Short mmCIF file of C-alpha atoms in Angstrom, two decimals:
data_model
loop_
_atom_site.label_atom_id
_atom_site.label_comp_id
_atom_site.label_asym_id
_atom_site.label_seq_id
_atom_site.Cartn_x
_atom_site.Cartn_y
_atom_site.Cartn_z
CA UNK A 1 45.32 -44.56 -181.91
CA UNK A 2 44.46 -42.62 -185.26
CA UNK A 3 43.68 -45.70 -186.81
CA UNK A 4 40.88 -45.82 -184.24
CA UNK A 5 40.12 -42.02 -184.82
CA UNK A 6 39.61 -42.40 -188.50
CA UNK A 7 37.57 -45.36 -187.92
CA UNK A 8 35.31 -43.63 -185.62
CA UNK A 9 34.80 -40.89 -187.94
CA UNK A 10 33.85 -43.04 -190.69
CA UNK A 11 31.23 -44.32 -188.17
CA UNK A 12 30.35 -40.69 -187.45
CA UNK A 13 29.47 -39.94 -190.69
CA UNK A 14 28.40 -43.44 -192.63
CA UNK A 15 24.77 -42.29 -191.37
CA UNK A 16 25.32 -38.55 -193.00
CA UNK A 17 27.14 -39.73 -195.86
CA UNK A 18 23.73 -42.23 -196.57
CA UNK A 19 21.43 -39.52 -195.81
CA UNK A 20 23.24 -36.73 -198.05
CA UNK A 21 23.70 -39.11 -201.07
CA UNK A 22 21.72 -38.22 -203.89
CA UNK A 23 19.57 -40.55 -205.86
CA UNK A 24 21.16 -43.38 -207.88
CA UNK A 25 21.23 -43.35 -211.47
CA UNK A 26 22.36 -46.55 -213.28
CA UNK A 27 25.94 -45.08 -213.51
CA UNK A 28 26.94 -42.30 -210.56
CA UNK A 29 30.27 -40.86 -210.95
CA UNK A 30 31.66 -38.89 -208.07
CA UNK A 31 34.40 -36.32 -208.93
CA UNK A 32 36.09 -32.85 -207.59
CA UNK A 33 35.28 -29.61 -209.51
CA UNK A 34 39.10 -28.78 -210.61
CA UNK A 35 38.97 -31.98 -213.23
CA UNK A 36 35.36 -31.27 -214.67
CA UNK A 37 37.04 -30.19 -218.13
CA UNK A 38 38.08 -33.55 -218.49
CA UNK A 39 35.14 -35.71 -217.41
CA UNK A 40 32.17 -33.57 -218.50
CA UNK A 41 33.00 -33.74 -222.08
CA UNK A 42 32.82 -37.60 -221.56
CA UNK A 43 29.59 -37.65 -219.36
CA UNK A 44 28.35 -36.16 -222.51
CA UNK A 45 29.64 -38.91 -225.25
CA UNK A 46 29.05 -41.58 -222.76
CA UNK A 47 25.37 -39.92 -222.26
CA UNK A 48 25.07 -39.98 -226.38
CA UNK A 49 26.67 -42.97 -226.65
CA UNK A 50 24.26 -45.05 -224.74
CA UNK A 51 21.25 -43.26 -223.76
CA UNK A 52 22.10 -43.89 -220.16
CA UNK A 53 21.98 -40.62 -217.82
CA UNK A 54 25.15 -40.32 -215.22
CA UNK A 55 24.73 -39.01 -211.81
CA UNK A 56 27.39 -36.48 -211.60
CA UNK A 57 28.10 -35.62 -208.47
CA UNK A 58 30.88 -32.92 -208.32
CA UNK A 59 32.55 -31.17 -205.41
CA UNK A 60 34.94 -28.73 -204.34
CA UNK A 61 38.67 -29.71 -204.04
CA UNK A 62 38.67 -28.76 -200.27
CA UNK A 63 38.46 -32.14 -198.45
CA UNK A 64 37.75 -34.48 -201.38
CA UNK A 65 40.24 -37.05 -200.49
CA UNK A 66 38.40 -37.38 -196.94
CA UNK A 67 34.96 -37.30 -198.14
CA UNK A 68 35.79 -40.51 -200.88
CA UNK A 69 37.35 -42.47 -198.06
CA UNK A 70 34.46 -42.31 -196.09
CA UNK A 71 32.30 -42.65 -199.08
CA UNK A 72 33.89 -46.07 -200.39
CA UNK A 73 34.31 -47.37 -196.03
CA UNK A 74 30.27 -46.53 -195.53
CA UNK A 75 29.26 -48.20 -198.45
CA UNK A 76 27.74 -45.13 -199.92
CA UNK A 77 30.09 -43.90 -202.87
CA UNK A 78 29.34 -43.58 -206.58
CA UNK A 79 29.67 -46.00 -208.95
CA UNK A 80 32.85 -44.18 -210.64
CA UNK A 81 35.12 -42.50 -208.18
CA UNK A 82 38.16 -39.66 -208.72
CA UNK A 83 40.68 -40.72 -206.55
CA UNK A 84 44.50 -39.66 -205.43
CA UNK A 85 47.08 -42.03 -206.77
CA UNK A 86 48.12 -42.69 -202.76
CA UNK A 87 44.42 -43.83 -201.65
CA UNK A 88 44.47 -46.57 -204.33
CA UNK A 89 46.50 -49.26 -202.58
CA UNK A 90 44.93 -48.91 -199.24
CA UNK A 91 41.40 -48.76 -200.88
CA UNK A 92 42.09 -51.82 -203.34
CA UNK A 93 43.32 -53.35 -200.16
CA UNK A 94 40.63 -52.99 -197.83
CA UNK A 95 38.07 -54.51 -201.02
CA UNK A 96 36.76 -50.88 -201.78
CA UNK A 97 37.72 -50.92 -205.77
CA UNK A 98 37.25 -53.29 -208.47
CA UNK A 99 40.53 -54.77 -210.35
CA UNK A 100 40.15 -53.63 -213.85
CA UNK A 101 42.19 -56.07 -215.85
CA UNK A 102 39.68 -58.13 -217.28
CA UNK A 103 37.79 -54.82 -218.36
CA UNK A 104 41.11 -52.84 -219.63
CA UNK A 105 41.80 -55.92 -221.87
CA UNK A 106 39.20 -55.26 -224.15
CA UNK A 107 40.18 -51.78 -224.96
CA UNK A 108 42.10 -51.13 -227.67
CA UNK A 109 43.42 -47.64 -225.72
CA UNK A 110 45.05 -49.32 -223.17
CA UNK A 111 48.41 -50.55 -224.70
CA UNK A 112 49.33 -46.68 -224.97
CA UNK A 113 49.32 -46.39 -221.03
CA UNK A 114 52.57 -46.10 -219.62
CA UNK A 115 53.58 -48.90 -217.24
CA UNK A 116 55.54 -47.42 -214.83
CA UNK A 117 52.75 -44.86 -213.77
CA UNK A 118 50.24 -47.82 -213.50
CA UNK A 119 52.04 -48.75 -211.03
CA UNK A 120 50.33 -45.96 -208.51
CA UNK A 121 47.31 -47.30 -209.46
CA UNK A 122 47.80 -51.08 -208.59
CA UNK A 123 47.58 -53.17 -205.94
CA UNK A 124 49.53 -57.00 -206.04
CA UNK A 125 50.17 -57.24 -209.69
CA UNK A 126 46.37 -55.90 -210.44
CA UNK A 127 45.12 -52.46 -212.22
CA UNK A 128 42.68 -51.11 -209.51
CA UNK A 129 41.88 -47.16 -211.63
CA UNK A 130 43.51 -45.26 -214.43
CA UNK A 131 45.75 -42.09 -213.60
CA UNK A 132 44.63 -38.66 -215.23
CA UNK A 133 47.87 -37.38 -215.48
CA UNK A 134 51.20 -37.40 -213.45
CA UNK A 135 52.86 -34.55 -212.03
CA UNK A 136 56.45 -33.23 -210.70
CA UNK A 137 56.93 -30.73 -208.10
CA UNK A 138 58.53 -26.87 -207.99
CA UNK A 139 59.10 -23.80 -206.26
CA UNK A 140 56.76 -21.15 -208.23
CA UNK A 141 57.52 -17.48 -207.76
CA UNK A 142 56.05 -14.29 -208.65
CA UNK A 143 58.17 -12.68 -210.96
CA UNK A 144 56.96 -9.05 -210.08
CA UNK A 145 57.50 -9.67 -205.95
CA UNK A 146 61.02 -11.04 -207.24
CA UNK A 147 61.86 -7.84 -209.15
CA UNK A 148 60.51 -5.53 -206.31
CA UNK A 149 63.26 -7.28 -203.62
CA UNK A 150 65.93 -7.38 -205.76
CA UNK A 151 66.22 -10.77 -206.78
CA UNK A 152 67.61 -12.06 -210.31
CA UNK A 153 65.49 -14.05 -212.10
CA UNK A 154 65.65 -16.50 -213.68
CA UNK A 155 65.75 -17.68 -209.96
CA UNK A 156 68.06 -20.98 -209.47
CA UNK A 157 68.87 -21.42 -206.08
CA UNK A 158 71.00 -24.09 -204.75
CA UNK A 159 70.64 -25.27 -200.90
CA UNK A 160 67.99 -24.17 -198.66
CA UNK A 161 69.33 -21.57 -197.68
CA UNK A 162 69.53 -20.09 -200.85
CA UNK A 163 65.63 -20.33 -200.76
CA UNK A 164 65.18 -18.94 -197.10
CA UNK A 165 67.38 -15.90 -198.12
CA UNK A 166 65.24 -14.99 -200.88
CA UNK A 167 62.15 -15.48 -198.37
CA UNK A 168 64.26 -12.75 -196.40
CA UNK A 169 64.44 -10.50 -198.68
CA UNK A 170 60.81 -10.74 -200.01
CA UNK A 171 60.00 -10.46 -196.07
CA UNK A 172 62.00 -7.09 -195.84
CA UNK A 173 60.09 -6.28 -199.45
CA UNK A 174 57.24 -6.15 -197.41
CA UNK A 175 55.67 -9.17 -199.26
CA UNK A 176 52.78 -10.97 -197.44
CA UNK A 177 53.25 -14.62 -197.62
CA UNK A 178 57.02 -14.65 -199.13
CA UNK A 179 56.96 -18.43 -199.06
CA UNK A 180 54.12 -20.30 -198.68
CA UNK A 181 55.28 -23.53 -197.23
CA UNK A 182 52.47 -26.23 -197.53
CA UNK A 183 51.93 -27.30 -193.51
CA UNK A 184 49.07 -28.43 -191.06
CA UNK A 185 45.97 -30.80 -191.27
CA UNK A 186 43.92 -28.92 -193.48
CA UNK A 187 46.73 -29.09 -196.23
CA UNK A 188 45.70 -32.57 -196.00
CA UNK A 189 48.13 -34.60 -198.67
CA UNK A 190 49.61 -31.18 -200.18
CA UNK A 191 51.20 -31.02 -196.54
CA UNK A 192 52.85 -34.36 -196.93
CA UNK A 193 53.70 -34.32 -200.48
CA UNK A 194 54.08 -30.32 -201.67
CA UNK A 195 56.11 -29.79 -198.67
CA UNK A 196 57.87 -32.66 -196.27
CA UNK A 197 58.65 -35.36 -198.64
CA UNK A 198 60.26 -32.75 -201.12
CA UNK A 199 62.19 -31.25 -198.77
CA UNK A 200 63.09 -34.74 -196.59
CA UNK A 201 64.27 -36.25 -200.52
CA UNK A 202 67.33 -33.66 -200.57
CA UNK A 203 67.77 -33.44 -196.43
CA UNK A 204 70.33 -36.52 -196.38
CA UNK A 205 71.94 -39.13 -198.26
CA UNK A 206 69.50 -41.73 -200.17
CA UNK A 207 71.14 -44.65 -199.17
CA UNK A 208 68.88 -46.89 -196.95
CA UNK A 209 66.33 -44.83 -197.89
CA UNK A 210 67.69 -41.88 -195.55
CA UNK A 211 65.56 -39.50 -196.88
CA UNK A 212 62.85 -41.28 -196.89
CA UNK A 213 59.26 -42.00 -194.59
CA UNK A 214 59.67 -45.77 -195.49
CA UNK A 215 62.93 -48.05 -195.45
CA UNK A 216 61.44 -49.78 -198.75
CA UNK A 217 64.05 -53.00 -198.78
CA UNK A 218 62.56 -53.80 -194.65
CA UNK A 219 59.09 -52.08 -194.90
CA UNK A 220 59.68 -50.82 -191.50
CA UNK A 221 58.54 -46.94 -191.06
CA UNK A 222 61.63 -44.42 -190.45
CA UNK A 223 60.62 -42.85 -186.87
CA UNK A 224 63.59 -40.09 -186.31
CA UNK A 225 66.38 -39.93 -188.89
CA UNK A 226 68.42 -36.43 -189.84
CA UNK A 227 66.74 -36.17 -192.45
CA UNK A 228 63.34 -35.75 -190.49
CA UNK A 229 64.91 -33.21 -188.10
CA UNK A 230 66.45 -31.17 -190.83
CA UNK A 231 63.28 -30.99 -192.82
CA UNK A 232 61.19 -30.06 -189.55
CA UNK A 233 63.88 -27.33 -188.47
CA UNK A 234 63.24 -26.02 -191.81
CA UNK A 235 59.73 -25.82 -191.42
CA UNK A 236 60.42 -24.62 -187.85
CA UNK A 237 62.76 -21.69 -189.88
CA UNK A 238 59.84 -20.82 -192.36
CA UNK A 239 57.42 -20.37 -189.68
CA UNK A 240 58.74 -19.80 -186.28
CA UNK A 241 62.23 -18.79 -186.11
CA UNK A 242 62.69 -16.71 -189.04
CA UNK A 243 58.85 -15.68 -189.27
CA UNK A 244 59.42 -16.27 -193.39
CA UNK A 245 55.28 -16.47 -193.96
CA UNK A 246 52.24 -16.19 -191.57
CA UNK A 247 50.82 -19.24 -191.40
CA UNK A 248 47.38 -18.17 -191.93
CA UNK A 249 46.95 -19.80 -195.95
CA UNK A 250 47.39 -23.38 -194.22
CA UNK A 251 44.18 -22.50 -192.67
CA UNK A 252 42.14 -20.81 -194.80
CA UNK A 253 38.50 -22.14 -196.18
CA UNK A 254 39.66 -22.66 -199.68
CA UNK A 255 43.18 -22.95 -199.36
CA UNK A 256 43.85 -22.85 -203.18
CA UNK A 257 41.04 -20.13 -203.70
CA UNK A 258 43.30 -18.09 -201.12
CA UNK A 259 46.62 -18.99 -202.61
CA UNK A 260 45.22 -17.66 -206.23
CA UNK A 261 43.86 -14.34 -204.45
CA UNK A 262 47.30 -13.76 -203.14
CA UNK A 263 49.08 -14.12 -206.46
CA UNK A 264 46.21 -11.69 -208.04
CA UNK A 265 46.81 -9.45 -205.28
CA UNK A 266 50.69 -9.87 -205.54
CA UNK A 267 50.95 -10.79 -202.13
CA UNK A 268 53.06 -13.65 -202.78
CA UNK A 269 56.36 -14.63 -202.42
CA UNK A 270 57.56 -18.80 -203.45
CA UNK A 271 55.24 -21.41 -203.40
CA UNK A 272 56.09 -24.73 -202.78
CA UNK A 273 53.69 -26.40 -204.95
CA UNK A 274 53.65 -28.97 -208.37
CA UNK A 275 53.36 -28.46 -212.15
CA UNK A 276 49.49 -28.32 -212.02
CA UNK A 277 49.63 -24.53 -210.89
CA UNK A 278 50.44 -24.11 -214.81
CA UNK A 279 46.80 -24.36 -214.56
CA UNK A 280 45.72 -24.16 -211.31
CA UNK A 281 47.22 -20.66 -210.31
CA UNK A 282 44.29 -19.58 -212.35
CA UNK A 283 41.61 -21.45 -213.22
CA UNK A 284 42.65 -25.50 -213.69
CA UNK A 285 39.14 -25.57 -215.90
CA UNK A 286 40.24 -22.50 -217.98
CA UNK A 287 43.84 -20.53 -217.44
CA UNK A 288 44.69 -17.22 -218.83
CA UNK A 289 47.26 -17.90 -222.32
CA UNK A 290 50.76 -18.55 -221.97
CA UNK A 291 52.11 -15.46 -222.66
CA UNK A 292 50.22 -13.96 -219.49
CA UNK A 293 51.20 -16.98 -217.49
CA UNK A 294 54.95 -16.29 -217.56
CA UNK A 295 54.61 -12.77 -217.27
CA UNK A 296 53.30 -13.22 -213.51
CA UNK A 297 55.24 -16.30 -212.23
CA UNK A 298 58.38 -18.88 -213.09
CA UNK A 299 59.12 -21.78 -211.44
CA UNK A 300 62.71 -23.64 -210.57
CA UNK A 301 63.66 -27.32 -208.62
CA UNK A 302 63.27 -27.93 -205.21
CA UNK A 303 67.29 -27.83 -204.28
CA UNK A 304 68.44 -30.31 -201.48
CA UNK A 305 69.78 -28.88 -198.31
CA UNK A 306 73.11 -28.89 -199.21
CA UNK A 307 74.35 -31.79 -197.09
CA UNK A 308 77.45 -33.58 -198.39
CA UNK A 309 76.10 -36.45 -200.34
CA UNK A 310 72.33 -35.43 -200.38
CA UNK A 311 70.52 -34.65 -203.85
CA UNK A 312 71.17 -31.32 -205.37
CA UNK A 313 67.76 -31.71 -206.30
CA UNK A 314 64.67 -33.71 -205.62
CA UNK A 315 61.14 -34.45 -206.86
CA UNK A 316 58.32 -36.78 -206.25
CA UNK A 317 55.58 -37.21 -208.34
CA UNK A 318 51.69 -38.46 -207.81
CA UNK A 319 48.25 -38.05 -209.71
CA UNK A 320 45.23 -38.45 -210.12
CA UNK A 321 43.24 -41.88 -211.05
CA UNK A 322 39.68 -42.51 -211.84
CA UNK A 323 38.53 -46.13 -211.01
CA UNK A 324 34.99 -48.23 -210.39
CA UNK A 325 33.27 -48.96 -206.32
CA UNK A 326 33.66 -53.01 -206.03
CA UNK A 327 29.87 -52.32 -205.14
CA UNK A 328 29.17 -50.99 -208.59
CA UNK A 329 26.13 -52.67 -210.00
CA UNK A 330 26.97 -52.65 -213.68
CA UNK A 331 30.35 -52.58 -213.97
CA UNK A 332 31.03 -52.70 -217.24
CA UNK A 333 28.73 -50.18 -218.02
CA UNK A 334 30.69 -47.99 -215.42
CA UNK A 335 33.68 -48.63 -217.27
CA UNK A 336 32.32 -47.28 -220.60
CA UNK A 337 31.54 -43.96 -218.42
CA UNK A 338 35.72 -44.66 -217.70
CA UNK A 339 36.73 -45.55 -221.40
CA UNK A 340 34.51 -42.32 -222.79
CA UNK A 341 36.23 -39.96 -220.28
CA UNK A 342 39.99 -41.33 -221.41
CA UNK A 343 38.60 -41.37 -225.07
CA UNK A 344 42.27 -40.02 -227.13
CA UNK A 345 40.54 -37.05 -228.12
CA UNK A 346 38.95 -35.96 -224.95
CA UNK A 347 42.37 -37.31 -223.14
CA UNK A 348 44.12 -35.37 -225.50
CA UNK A 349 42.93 -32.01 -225.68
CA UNK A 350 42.04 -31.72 -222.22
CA UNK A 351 45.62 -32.92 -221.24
CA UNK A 352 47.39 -30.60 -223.70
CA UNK A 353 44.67 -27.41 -222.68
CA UNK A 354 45.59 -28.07 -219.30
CA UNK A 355 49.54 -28.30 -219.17
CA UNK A 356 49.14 -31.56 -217.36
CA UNK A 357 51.64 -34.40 -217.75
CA UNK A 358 50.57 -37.10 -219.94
CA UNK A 359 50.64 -41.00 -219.18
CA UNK A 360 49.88 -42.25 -222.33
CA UNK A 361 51.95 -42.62 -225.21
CA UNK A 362 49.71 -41.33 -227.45
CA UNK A 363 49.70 -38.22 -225.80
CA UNK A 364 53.41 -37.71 -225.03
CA UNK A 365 54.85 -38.76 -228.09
CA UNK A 366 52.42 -36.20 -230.46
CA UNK A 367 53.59 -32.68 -231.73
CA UNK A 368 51.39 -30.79 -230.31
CA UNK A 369 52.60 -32.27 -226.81
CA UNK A 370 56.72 -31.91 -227.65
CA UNK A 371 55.86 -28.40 -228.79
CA UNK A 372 53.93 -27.05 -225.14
CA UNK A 373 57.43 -25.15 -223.42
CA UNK A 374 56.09 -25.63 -220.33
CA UNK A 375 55.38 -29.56 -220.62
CA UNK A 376 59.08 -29.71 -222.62
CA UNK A 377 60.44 -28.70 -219.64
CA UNK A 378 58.93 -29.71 -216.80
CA UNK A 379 59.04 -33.16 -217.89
CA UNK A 380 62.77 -33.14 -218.14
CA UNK A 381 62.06 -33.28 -213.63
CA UNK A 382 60.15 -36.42 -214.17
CA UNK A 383 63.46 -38.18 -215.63
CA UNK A 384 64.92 -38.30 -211.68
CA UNK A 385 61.75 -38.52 -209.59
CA UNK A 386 60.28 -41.05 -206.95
CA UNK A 387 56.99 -41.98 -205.66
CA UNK A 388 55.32 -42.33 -202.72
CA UNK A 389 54.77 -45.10 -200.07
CA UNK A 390 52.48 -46.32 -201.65
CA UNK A 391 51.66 -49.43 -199.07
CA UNK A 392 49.29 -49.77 -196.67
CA UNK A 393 49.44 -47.74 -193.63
CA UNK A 394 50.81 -45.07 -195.96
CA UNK A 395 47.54 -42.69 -195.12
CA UNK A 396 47.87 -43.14 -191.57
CA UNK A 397 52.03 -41.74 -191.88
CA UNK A 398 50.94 -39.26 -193.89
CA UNK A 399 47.79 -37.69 -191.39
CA UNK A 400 51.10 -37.86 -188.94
CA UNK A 401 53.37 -36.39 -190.97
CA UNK A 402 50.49 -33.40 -191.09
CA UNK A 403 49.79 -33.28 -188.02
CA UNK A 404 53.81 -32.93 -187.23
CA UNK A 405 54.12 -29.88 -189.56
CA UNK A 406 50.55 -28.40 -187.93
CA UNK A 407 52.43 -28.59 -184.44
CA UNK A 408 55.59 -26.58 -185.86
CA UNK A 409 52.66 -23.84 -186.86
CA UNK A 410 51.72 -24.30 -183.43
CA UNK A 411 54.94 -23.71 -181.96
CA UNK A 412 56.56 -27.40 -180.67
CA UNK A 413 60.11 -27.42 -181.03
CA UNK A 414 61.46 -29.72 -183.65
CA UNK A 415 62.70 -32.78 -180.93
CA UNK A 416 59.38 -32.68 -179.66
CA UNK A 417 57.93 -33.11 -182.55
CA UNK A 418 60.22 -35.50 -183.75
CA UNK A 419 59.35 -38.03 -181.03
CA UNK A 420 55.62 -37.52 -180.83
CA UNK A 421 55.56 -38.48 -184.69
CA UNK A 422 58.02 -42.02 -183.48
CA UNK A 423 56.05 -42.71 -180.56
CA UNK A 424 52.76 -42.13 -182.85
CA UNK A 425 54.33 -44.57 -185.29
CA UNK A 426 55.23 -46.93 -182.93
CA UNK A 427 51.58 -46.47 -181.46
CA UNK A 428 50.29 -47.74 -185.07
CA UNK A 429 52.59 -49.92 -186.31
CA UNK A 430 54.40 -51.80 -183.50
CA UNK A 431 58.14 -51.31 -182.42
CA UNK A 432 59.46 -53.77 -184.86
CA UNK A 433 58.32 -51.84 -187.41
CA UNK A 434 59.58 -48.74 -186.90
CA UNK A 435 63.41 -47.64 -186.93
CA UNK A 436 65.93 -44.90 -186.30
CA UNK A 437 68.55 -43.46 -187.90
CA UNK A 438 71.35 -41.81 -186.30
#
């Protein structure tokens, strides 16, 4: 059923996407607006380099993981491509992205990438794009809301509750949005990954993947588990029964432009949200300095639920990648664009500038990385962390998994829920392929 809805859309727009595309240059690179201190700095060398001109085409963060889909599936997408670490197996799969082996073995840069977080960016034993960065994810807080309802900081709570009492009191502090809870389809991915799957890691147990979307020993989808009730009550709690945030960021134009108005505007509680916001609470091209950073928010672990046996606390990590169309026309020039953009000292400043998390061992392993306090710690999350499903069929779950939280905002009870998102699976995948927990 959504397979069929996605693939009518793509239809819908192939003939807009062709019409809107602008005029190809020998190398086009297609990227979104909050990563252009990265690549611009290597359009330029690559532009020096070789006299060639690059097509940048650069857009706003809202909707960029839709628009490349339909890009690569209409045959209309640049010749270099910014893409989410989850899109890349799917993509590689369906013949959309070139395998970059033969091209990465040639560059002496390579060897410092770290092999475990190639791993998001391959598909059956091949190197399909290079990540950016990799991230962990957090509960940020505003440290002035915190001191205004009486809360202690630093702020280390230990079950969900714990969390959804603090909402409570920045509720009764009169605090607008006391915690911002990514949920609905326009959260797109953030929905999925920012909110469900952290809270789902720590609902239940992790044997047989519990706590999981995907049993990963059967590759059969988890349709209704405990785990997937508890982490939709809790939704349910946020936004319905307790009334802990108005669900009105979830829906906003610019979702992160509206989340960074609320924090200037101290109108925010917790936020449920990743280590980028070191940046990104700001300006992910060009934040304010450290010291004014921590003066305005913190940050602690998810916590698990508290159920016997369940993590006490939980992370998942993604990225960023940047890989080459299979359509490209020159592709190794394309990947010069690549190898120019990931150049050490670009990589390196722009990765160190930025707070991001590095993936290269050249990059992780220098001073000036060890030193950051933020990147110290934060990186101490990435030492228990997970990944997502990152199979085929994974970007169908997740638009489900969205839509699921978007019908809590609407008001369906958790069991309903629940068994529209198993019958939906069942829908996609076939019964054999889906299972229940009790």
């Amino acid at each position: 059923m959504l397979k069929n809805v996605l693939l009518g859309s793509v239809a819908a727009l192939a003939m807009t996407s062709a019409l809107s595309a602008p005029a190809r240059a020998e190398v086009s690179f297609m990227y979104a607006e909050w990563i252009a201190a990265l690549v611009e700095p290597g359009i330029e060398a690559f532009e020096a380099e070789t006299g060639e001109t690059v097509n940048a085409i650069k857009l706003p963060g809202q909707g960029y993981d839709q628009r490349i889909a339909l890009d690569l599936a209409a045959g209309t997408a640049a010749d270099v491509n910014l893409m989410d670490s989850f899109m890349v197996s799917e993509l590689a799969s369906a013949g959309y992205l070139h395998p970059l082996d033969e091209l990465l073995a040639g560059w002496d840069q390579f060897e410092y990438y770290m092999p475990g977080l190639l791993e998001v960016a391959s598909y059956q034993g091949q190197v399909y794009a290079l990540p950016t960065d990799t991230d962990v994810r957090m509960l940020w807080y505003d440290v002035s809301n915190f001191e205004k309802a009486g809360i202690p900081t630093p702020w280390e709570p230990k079950t969900w509750d714990d969390v959804l009492d603090a909402a409570q009191k920045l509720k009764d502090a009169g605090v607008r949005y006391p915690f911002q809870l990514p949920a609905g389809t326009k959260q797109a991915e953030a929905a999925t990954m920012q909110g469900v799957y952290m809270a789902l890691l720590g609902a239940d147990v992790p044997e047989d993947d519990r706590n999981r979307l995907l049993n990963r020993e059967t590759g059969q989808w988890i349709g209704d588990s405990p785990a997937l009730r508890r982490t939709f009550d809790l939704f349910h709690q946020v936004y319905v029964e307790r009334e802990l945030n108005t669900a009105e960021l979830n829906y906003a134009t610019d979702i992160g432009a509206a989340v960074r108005a609320a924090l200037a505007a101290d109108e925010l509680g917790i936020l449920a949200s990743g280590s980028w916001e070191d940046a990104c609470l700001w300006d992910c091209n060009n934040p304010p300095s450290r010291e004014e950073r921590d003066a305005m928010v913190a940050w602690t672990p998810w916590p698990g639920s508290g159920v016997e046996g369940a993590k006490t606390t939980t992370n998942i990590s993604g990225g960023w990648t940047i890989g080459i169309n299979a359509n490209a026309a020159d592709k190794d020039m394309a990947f010069k664009l690549i190898s120019a953009i990931f150049d050490e000292g670009n990589f390196k400043e722009w990765t160190l500038a930025n707070h991001r998390m590095a993936v290269r061992t050249d990059i992780s392993e220098s001073p000036e990385y060890t030193a950051d306090p933020f990147l110290a710690e934060a990186t101490k999350l990435a030492a228990d962390t997970t990944g997502r499903d990152t199979v085929p069929g994974y970007q169908t779950v997740s638009a489900l998994i969205q839509q699921a939280t978007a019908d809590i905002l609407d008001g369906v009870p958790p069991d309903q829920v629940v068994q529209e998102y198993h019958d939906a699976l069942v829908d996609e995948f076939g019964e054999e392929n889906v299972i229940t927990y009790e």
